[in-house]
Coordinates of C-alpha atoms and ligand atoms in Angstrom, one line a residue:
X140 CA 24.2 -90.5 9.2
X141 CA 24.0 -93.6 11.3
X142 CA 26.8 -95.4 10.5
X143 CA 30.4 -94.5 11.3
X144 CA 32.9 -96.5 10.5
X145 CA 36.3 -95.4 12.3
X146 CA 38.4 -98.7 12.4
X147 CA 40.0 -97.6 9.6
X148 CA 41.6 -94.6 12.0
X149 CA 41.2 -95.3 15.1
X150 CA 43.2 -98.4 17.0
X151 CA 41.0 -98.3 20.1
X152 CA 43.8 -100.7 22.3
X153 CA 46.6 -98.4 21.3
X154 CA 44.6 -94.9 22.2
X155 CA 43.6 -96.4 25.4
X156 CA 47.3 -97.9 26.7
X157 CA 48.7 -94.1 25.6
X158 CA 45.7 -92.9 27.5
X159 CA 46.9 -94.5 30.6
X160 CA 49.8 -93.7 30.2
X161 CA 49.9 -90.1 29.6
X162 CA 46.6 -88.3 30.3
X163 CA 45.5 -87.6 33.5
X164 CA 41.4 -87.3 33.5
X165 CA 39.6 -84.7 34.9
X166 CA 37.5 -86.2 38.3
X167 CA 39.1 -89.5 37.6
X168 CA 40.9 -92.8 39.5
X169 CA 44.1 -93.4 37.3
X170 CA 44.5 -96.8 38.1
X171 CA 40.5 -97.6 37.8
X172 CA 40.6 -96.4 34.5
X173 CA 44.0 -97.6 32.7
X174 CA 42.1 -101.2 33.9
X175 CA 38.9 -100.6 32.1
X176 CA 40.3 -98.4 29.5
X177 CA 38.9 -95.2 28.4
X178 CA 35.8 -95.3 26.1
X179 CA 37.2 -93.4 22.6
X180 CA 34.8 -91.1 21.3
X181 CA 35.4 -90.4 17.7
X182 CA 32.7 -88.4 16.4
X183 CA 29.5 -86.8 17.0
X184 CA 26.1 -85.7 14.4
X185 CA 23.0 -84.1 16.2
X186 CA 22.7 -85.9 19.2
X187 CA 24.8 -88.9 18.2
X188 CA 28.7 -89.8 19.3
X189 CA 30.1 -92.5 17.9
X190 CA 33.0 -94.9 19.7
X191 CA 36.2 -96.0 18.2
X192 CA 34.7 -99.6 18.3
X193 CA 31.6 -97.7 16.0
X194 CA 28.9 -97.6 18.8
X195 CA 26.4 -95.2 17.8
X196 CA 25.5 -93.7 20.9
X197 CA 22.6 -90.8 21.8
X198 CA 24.2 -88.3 24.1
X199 CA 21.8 -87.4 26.7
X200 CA 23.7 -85.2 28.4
X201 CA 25.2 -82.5 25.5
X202 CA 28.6 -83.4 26.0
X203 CA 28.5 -82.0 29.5
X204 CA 25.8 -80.1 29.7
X205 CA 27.0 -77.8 26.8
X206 CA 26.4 -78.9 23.3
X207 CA 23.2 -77.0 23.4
X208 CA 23.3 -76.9 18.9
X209 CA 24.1 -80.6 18.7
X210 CA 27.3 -81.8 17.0
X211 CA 28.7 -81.6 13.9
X212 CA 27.5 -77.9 13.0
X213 CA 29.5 -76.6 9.9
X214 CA 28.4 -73.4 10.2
X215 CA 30.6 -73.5 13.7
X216 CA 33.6 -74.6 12.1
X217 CA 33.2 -72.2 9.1
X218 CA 32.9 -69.2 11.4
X219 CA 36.1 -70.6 13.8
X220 CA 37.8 -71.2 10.7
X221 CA 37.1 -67.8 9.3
X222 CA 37.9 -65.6 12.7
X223 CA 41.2 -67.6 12.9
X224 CA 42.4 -66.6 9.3
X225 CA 41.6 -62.9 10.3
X226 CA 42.6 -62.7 13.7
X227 CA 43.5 -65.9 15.9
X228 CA 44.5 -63.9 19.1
X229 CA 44.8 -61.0 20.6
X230 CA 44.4 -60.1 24.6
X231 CA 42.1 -57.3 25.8
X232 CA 45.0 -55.9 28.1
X233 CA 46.4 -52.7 27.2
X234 CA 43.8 -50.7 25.9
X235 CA 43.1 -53.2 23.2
X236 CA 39.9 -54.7 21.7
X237 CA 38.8 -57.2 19.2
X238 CA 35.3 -57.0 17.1
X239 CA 33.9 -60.4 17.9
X240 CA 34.6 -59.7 21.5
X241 CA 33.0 -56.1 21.7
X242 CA 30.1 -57.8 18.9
X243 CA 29.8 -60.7 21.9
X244 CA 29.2 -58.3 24.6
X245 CA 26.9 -56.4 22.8
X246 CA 24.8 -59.6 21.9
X247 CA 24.5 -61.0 25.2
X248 CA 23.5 -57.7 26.9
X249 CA 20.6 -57.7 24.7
X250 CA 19.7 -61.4 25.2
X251 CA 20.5 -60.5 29.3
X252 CA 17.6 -58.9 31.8
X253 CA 17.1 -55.3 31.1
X254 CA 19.4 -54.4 34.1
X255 CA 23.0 -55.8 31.9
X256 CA 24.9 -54.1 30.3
X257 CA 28.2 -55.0 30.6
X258 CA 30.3 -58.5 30.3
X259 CA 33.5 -59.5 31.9
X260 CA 35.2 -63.1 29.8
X261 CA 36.8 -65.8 30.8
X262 CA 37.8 -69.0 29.6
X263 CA 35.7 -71.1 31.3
X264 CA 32.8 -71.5 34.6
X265 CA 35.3 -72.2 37.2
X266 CA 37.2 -68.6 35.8
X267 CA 33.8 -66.8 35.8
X268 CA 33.2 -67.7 39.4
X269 CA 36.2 -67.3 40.4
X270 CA 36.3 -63.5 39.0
X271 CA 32.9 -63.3 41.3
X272 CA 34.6 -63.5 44.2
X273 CA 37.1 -61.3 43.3
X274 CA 34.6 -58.6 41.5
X275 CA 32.0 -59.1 44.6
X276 CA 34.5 -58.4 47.2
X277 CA 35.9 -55.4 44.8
X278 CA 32.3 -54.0 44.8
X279 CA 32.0 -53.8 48.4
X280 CA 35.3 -52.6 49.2
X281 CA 34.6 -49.2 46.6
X282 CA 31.1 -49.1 48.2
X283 CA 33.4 -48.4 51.8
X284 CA 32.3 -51.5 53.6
X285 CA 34.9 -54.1 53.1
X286 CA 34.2 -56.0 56.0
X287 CA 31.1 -57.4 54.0
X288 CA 33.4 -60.2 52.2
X289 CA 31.6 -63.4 53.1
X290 CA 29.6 -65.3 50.3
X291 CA 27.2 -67.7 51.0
X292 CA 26.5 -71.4 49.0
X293 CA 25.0 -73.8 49.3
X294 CA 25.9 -77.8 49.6
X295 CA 26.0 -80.0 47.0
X296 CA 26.6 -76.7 44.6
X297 CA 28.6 -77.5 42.0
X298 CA 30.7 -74.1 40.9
X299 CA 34.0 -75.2 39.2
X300 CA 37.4 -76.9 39.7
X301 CA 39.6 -73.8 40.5
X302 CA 40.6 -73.0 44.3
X303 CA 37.4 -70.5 44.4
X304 CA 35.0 -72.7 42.5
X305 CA 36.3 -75.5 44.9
X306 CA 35.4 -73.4 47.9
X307 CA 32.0 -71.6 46.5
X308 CA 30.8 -75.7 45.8
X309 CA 29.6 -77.8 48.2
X310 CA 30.8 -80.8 47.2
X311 CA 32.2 -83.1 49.8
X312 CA 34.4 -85.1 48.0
X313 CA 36.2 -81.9 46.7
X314 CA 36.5 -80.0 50.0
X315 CA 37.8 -83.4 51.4
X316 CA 41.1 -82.7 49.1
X317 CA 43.5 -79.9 48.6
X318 CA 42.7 -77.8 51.2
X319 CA 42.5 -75.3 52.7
X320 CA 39.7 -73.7 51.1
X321 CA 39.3 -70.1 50.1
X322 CA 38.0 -68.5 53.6
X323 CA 34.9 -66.5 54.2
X324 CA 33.0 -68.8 52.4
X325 CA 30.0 -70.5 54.3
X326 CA 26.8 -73.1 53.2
X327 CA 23.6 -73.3 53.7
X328 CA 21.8 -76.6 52.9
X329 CA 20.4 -77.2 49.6
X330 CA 16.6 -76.8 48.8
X331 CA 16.1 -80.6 47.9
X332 CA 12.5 -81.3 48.8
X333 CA 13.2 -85.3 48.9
X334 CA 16.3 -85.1 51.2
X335 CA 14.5 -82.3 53.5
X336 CA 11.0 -81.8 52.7
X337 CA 9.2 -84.6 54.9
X338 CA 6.2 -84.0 55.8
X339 CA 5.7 -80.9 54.0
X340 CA 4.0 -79.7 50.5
X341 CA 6.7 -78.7 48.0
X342 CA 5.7 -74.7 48.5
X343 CA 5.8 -74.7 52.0
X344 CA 9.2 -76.2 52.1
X345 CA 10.5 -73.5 49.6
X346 CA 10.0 -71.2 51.8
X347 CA 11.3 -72.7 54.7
X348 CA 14.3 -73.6 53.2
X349 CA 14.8 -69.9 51.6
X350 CA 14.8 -69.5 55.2
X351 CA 18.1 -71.1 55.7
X352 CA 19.8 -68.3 54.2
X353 CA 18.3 -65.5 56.4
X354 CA 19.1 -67.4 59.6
X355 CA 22.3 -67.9 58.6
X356 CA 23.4 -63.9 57.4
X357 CA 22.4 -63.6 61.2
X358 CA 24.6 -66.3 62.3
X359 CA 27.3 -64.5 60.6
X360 CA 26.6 -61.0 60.7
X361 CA 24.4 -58.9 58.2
X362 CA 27.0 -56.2 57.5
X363 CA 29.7 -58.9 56.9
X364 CA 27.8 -60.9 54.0
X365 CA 28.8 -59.6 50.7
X366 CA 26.8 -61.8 48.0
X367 CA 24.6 -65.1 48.1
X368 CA 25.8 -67.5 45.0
X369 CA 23.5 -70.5 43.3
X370 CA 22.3 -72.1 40.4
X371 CA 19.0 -71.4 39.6
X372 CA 18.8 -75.2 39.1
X373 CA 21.9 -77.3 40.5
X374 CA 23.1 -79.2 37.9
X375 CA 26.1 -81.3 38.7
X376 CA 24.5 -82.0 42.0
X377 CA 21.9 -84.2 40.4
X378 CA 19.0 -81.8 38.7
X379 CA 18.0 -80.5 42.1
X380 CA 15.2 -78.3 40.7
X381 CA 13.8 -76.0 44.0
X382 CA 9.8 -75.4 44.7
X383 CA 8.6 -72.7 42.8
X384 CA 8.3 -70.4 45.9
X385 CA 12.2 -70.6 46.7
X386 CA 13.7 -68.4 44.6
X387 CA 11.4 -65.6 45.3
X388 CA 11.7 -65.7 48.6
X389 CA 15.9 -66.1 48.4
X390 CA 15.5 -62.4 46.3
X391 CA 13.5 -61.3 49.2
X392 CA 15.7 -61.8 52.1
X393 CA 19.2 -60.1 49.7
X394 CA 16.7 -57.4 48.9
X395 CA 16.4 -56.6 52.9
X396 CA 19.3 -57.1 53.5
X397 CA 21.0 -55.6 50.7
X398 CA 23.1 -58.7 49.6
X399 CA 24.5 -58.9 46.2
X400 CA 22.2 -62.2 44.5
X401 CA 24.6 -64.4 41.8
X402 CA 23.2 -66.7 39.4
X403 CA 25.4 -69.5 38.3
X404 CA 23.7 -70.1 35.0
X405 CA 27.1 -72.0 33.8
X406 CA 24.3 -75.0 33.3
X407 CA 21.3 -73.0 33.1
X408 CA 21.7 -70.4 30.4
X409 CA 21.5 -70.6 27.0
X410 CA 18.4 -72.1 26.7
X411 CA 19.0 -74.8 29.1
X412 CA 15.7 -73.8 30.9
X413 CA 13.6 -72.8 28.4
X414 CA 15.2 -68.7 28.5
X415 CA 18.1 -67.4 27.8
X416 CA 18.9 -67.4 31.1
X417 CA 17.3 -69.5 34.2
X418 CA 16.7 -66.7 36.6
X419 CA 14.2 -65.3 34.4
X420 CA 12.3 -68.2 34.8
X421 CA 13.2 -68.4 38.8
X422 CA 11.3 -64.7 38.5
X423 CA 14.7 -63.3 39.9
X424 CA 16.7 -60.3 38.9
X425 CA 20.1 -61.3 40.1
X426 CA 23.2 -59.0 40.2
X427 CA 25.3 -61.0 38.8
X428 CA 25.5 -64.4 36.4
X429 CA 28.1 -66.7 35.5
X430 CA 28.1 -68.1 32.0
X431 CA 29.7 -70.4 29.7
X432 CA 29.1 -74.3 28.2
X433 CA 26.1 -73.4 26.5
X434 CA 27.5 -70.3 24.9
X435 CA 29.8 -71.6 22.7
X436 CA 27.8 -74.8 22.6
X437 CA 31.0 -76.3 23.9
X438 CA 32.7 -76.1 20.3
X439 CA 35.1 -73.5 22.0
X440 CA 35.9 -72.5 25.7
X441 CA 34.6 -69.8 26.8
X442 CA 32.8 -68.5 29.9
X443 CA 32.0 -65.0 31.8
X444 CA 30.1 -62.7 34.3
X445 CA 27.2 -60.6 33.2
X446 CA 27.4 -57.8 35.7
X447 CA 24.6 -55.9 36.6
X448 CA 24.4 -52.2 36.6
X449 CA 24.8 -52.3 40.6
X450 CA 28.0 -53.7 40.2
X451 CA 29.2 -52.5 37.1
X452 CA 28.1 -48.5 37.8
X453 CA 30.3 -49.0 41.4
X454 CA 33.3 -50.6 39.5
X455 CA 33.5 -48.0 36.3
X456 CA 32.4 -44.8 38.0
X457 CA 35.1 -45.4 40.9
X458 CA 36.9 -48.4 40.8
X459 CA 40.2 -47.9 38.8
X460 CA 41.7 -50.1 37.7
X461 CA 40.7 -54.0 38.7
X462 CA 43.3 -56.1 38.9
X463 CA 42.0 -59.3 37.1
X464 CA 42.0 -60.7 33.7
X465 CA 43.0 -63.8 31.8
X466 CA 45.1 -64.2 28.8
X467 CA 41.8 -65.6 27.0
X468 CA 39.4 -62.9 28.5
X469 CA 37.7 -61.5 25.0
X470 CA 39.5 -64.6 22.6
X471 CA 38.2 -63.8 19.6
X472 CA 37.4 -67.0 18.1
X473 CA 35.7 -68.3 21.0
X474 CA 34.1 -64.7 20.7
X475 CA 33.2 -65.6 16.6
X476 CA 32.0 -69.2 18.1
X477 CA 29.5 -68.0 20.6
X478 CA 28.0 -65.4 17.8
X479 CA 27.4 -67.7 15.5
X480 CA 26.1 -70.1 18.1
X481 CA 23.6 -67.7 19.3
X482 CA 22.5 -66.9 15.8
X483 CA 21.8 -70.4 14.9
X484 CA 20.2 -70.6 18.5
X485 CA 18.4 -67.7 17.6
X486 CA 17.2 -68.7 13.7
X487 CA 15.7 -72.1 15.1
X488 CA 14.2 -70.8 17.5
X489 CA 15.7 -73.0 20.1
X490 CA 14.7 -71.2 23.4
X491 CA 11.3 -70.8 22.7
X492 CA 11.1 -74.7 21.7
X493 CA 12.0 -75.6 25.3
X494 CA 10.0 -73.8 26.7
X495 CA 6.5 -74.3 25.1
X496 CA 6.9 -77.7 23.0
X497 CA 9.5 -79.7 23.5
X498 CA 10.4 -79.2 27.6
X499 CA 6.2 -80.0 28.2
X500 CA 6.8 -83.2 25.8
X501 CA 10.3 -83.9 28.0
X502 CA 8.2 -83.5 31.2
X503 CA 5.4 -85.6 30.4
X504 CA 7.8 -88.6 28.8
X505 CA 9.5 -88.4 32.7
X506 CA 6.5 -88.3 34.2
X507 CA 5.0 -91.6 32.8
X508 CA 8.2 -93.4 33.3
X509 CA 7.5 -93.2 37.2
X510 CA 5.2 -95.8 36.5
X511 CA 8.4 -98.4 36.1
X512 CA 8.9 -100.2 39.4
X513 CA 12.4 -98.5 40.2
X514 CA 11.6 -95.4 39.5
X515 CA 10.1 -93.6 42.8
X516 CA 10.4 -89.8 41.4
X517 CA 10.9 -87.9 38.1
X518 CA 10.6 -84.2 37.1
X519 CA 12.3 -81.9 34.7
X520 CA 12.5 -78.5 34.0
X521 CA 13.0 -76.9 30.3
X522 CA 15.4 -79.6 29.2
X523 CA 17.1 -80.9 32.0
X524 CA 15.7 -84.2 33.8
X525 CA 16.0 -86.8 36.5
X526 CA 14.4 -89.5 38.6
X527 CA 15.4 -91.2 41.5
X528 CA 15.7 -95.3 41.4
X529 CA 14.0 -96.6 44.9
X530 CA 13.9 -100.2 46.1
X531 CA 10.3 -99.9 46.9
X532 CA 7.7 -97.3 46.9
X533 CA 5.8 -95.7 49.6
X534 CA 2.9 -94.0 50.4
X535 CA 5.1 -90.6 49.9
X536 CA 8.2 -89.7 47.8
X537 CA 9.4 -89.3 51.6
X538 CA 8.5 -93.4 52.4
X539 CA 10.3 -94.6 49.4
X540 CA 13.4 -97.4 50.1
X541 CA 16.0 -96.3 49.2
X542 CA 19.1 -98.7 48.0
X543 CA 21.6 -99.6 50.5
X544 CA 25.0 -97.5 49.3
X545 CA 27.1 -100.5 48.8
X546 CA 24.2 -101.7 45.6
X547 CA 25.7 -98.3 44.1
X548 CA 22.6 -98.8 41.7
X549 CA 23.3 -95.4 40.1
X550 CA 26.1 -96.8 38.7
X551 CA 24.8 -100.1 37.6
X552 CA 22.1 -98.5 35.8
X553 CA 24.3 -96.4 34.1
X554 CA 26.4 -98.9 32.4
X555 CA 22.9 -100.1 31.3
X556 CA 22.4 -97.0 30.2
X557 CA 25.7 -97.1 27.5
X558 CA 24.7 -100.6 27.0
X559 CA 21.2 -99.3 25.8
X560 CA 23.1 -97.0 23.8
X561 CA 22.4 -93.6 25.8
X562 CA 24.5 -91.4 27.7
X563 CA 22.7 -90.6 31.3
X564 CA 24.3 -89.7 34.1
X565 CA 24.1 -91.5 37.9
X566 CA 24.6 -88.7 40.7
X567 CA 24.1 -91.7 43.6
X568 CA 20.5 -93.0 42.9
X569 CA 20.0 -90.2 40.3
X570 CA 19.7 -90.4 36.7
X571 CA 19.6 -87.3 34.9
X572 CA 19.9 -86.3 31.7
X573 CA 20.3 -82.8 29.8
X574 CA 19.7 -83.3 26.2
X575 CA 20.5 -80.9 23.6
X576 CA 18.4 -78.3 22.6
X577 CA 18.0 -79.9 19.2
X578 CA 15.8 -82.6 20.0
X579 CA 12.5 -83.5 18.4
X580 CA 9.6 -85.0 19.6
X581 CA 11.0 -88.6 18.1
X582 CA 14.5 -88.2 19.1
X583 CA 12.6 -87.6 23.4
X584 CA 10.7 -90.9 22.2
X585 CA 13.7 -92.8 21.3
X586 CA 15.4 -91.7 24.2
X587 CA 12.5 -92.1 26.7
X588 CA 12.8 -95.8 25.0
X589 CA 16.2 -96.3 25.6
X590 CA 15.7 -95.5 29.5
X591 CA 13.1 -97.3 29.7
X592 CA 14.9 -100.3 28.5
X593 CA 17.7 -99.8 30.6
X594 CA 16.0 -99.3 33.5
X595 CA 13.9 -102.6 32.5
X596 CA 17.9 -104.2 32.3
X597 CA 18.6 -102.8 35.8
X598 CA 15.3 -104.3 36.9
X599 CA 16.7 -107.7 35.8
X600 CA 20.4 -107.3 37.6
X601 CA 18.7 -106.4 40.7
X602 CA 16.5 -109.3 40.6
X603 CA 19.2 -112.2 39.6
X604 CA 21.6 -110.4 42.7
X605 CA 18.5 -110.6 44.9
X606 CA 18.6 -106.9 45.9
X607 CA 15.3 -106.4 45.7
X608 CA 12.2 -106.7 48.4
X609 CA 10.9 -110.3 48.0
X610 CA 7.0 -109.1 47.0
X611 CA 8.8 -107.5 43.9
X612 CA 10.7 -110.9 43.2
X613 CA 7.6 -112.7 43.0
Ligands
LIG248 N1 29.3 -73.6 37.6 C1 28.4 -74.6 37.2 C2 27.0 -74.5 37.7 C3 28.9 -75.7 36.5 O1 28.0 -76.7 36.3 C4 31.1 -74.8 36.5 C5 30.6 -73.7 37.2 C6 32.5 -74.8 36.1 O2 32.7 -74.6 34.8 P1 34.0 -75.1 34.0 O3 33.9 -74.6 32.6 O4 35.2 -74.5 34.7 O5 34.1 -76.6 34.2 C7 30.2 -75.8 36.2 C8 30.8 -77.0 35.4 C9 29.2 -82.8 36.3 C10 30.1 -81.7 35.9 O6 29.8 -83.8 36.8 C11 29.6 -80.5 35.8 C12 30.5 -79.4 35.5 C13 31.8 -79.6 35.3 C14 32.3 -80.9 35.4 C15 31.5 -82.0 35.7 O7 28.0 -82.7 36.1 N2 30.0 -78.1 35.4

């Protein structure tokens, strides 16, 4: 469907002034938004939203890096609708159970690496994480060494909005507010070959920068680090996707020295990199992962930690009881959503897609567009995607120009980006992008177009403002 007419239901002016006036937005300036007003989205088909003024728009980024199925899947509804008529709600307290919940767990230990074979819910990423740092610290307590309690991030790791997922990320701007932070959490830098990789090749500087970790669990203290926590590819940090020869050696160093390894796969499950889940493609064989987006597709909340058979033999065999749960842990019709979710995943083959046909066609439309004059690198992996906008290009991704902050040319190329009628995301000078899973070959072609254009657009701004090099003026 391509055209969506909602004026007859929607009153943009009067959903934006109640907006302002009531709704306080996740990661948001109050005041900046009540004076632009908040874009209305009204609908979504496939890979399409539409806007209460009826702009069809192509969501590049699933939602937020969830809608995995696309929109608009009745066979989502039908099963939410269904589970709700049976059971809407009950908790898994008590000695209790619900089928979809016990169906769920069963499904995702098969889909999981062979070493899985037990889940723990929660309503969402920042929930999952934060029941790792409670479940990690747990383990090493029962395992009589409690003094091992320190985890280990990274910066720039994105891993929720709750006081834990706050502390585990490395995100600046969120440790700048709210503190104090959860303590025995420390950061090692982040393996981004263009911020740190000068002068070296890609797999070299894997290496090195695997390295970070083992120099600091001296720093700190072997027998005091408990796990080390990342995502196999950061996300929200801007598509930071390591050197191949990173995540091995990360596995190396917690195998000597016996450090639990967690994958945040809140981004990169489900398909995201091609597998069910990242690390398998990372060639890791973590302890632990945190899920959610991409199992429910987003339709429904719903997150949790697969825990690995170190973990989970330590907690059953001796652990008692462990004090933790959420009202929502196990809700059955996010449970009923995430089944059926995976069973459509599953019947279109959707994983396999990314991986051998249309990730490789992703890549290769990124690739060529490094050939426009703002774009000065651009890689994906499975079906996420940046590239970085440079003032001028050097001999090296390292001797690139960089825009002057104050340009904020992320930003400006992302409202060329809506203008153009795609969702992209700026993360500084990133854009990135993490379609979903649904996409043809066309619907990469008309998307690659749409960049294109509104990097062309950016191009132009820059040029009128005179913010560019005066060889590229000419
Ligand atoms: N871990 C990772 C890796 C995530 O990406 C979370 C945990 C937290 O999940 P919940 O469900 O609690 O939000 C996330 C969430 C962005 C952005 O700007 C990314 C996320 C959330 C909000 C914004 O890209 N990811």
């Amino acid at each position: 469907m391509d055209e969506f007419d909602s004026s007859n239901t929607v009153d943009t002016k009067t959903i934006q002034a109640l907006d302002a006036a009531h709704y306080l937005h996740p990661f948001t300036d109050p005041a900046a938004l009540a004076a632009s007003g908040a874009r209305v989205m009204v609908k979504g088909d496939g890979i399409w939203l539409w806007d209460s003024d009826g702009n069809r728009i192509l969501d590049g980024m699933s939602g937020l890096w969830c809608v995995n199925i696309g929109y608009g899947r009745q066979r989502m509804s039908d099963a939410v609708y269904q589970q709700m008529q049976i059971l809407p709600f009950y908790n898994s307290f008590f000695n209790t159970t619900n089928v979809p919940a016990v169906m769920l767990a069963a499904k995702l230990v098969e889909l999981a690496p062979a070493n899985f074979n037990r889940v723990f819910f929660t309503g969402s990423g920042s929930e999952a994480n934060d029941t790792i740092v409670r479940m990690v610290r747990r383990y090493w307590e029962l395992m009589a060494e409690p003094e091992r309690h320190i985890i280990i991030s990274r910066t720039n790791a994105y891993h929720g909005s709750t006081i834990a997922g706050v502390s585990l990320g490395g995100m600046a701007g969120m440790h700048a507010q709210g503190g104090p932070l959860v303590p025995g959490i420390v950061h090692i830098d982040q393996p981004s070959y263009l911020e740190h990789g000068h002068g070296m090749t890609e797999d070299d500087f894997g290496v090195a920068a695997a390295g970070w970790l083992e120099e600091r669990i001296k720093t700190v203290g072997p027998h005091n680090v408990a796990a080390f926590i990342a995502e196999p590819v950061q996300g929200a940090g801007g598509v930071i996707i390591p050197p191949t020869t990173y995540w091995p050696e990360i596995q190396r160093i917690c195998d000597k020295y016996g450090i639990l390894l967690v994958a945040d796969e809140v981004i990169c499950g489900f398909g995201r990199l091609g597998a069910w889940f990242g690390s398998e493609r990372m060639g890791i064989s973590p302890d632990l992962i945190a899920f959610a987006k991409g199992v429910t597709s987003g339709y429904i909340p719903l997150g949790g930690v697969l825990v690995g058979d170190r973990v989970a033999d330590v907690l059953t065999a001796r652990g008692g009881d462990f004090n933790h749960g959420f009202t929502y842990s196990g809700h059955p019709v996010a449970c009923a959503a995430a089944l059926e979710n995976i069973r459509i995943m599953e019947e279109e083959g959707l994983v396999a897609r990314v991986l051998d046909d249309t990730g490789p066609y992703l890549n290769a439309a990124f690739k060529r567009l490094i050939a426009h004059p703002l774009v000065g690198y651009a890689d994906s992996f499975g079906f996420v995607a940046g590239l970085n906008l440079v003032r001028s290009k050097g001999a090296t991704v390292h001797d690139n120009e960089v825009f002057d902050g104050d340009v904020g040319v992320g930003m400006m190329c992302r409202a060329h980006m809506f203008e153009a009628g795609i969702i992209m995301r700026a993360v500084g000078d990133r854009m990135i992008v993490a379609p979903p899973l649904v996409m043809t070959h066309e619907e990469i072609d008309e998307m690659v177009k749409r960049i294109a254009l509104a990097l062309d657009n950016t191009l132009a701004e820059l040029r009128s403002k005179a913010l560019l090099p005066v060889a590229a003026i000419a």
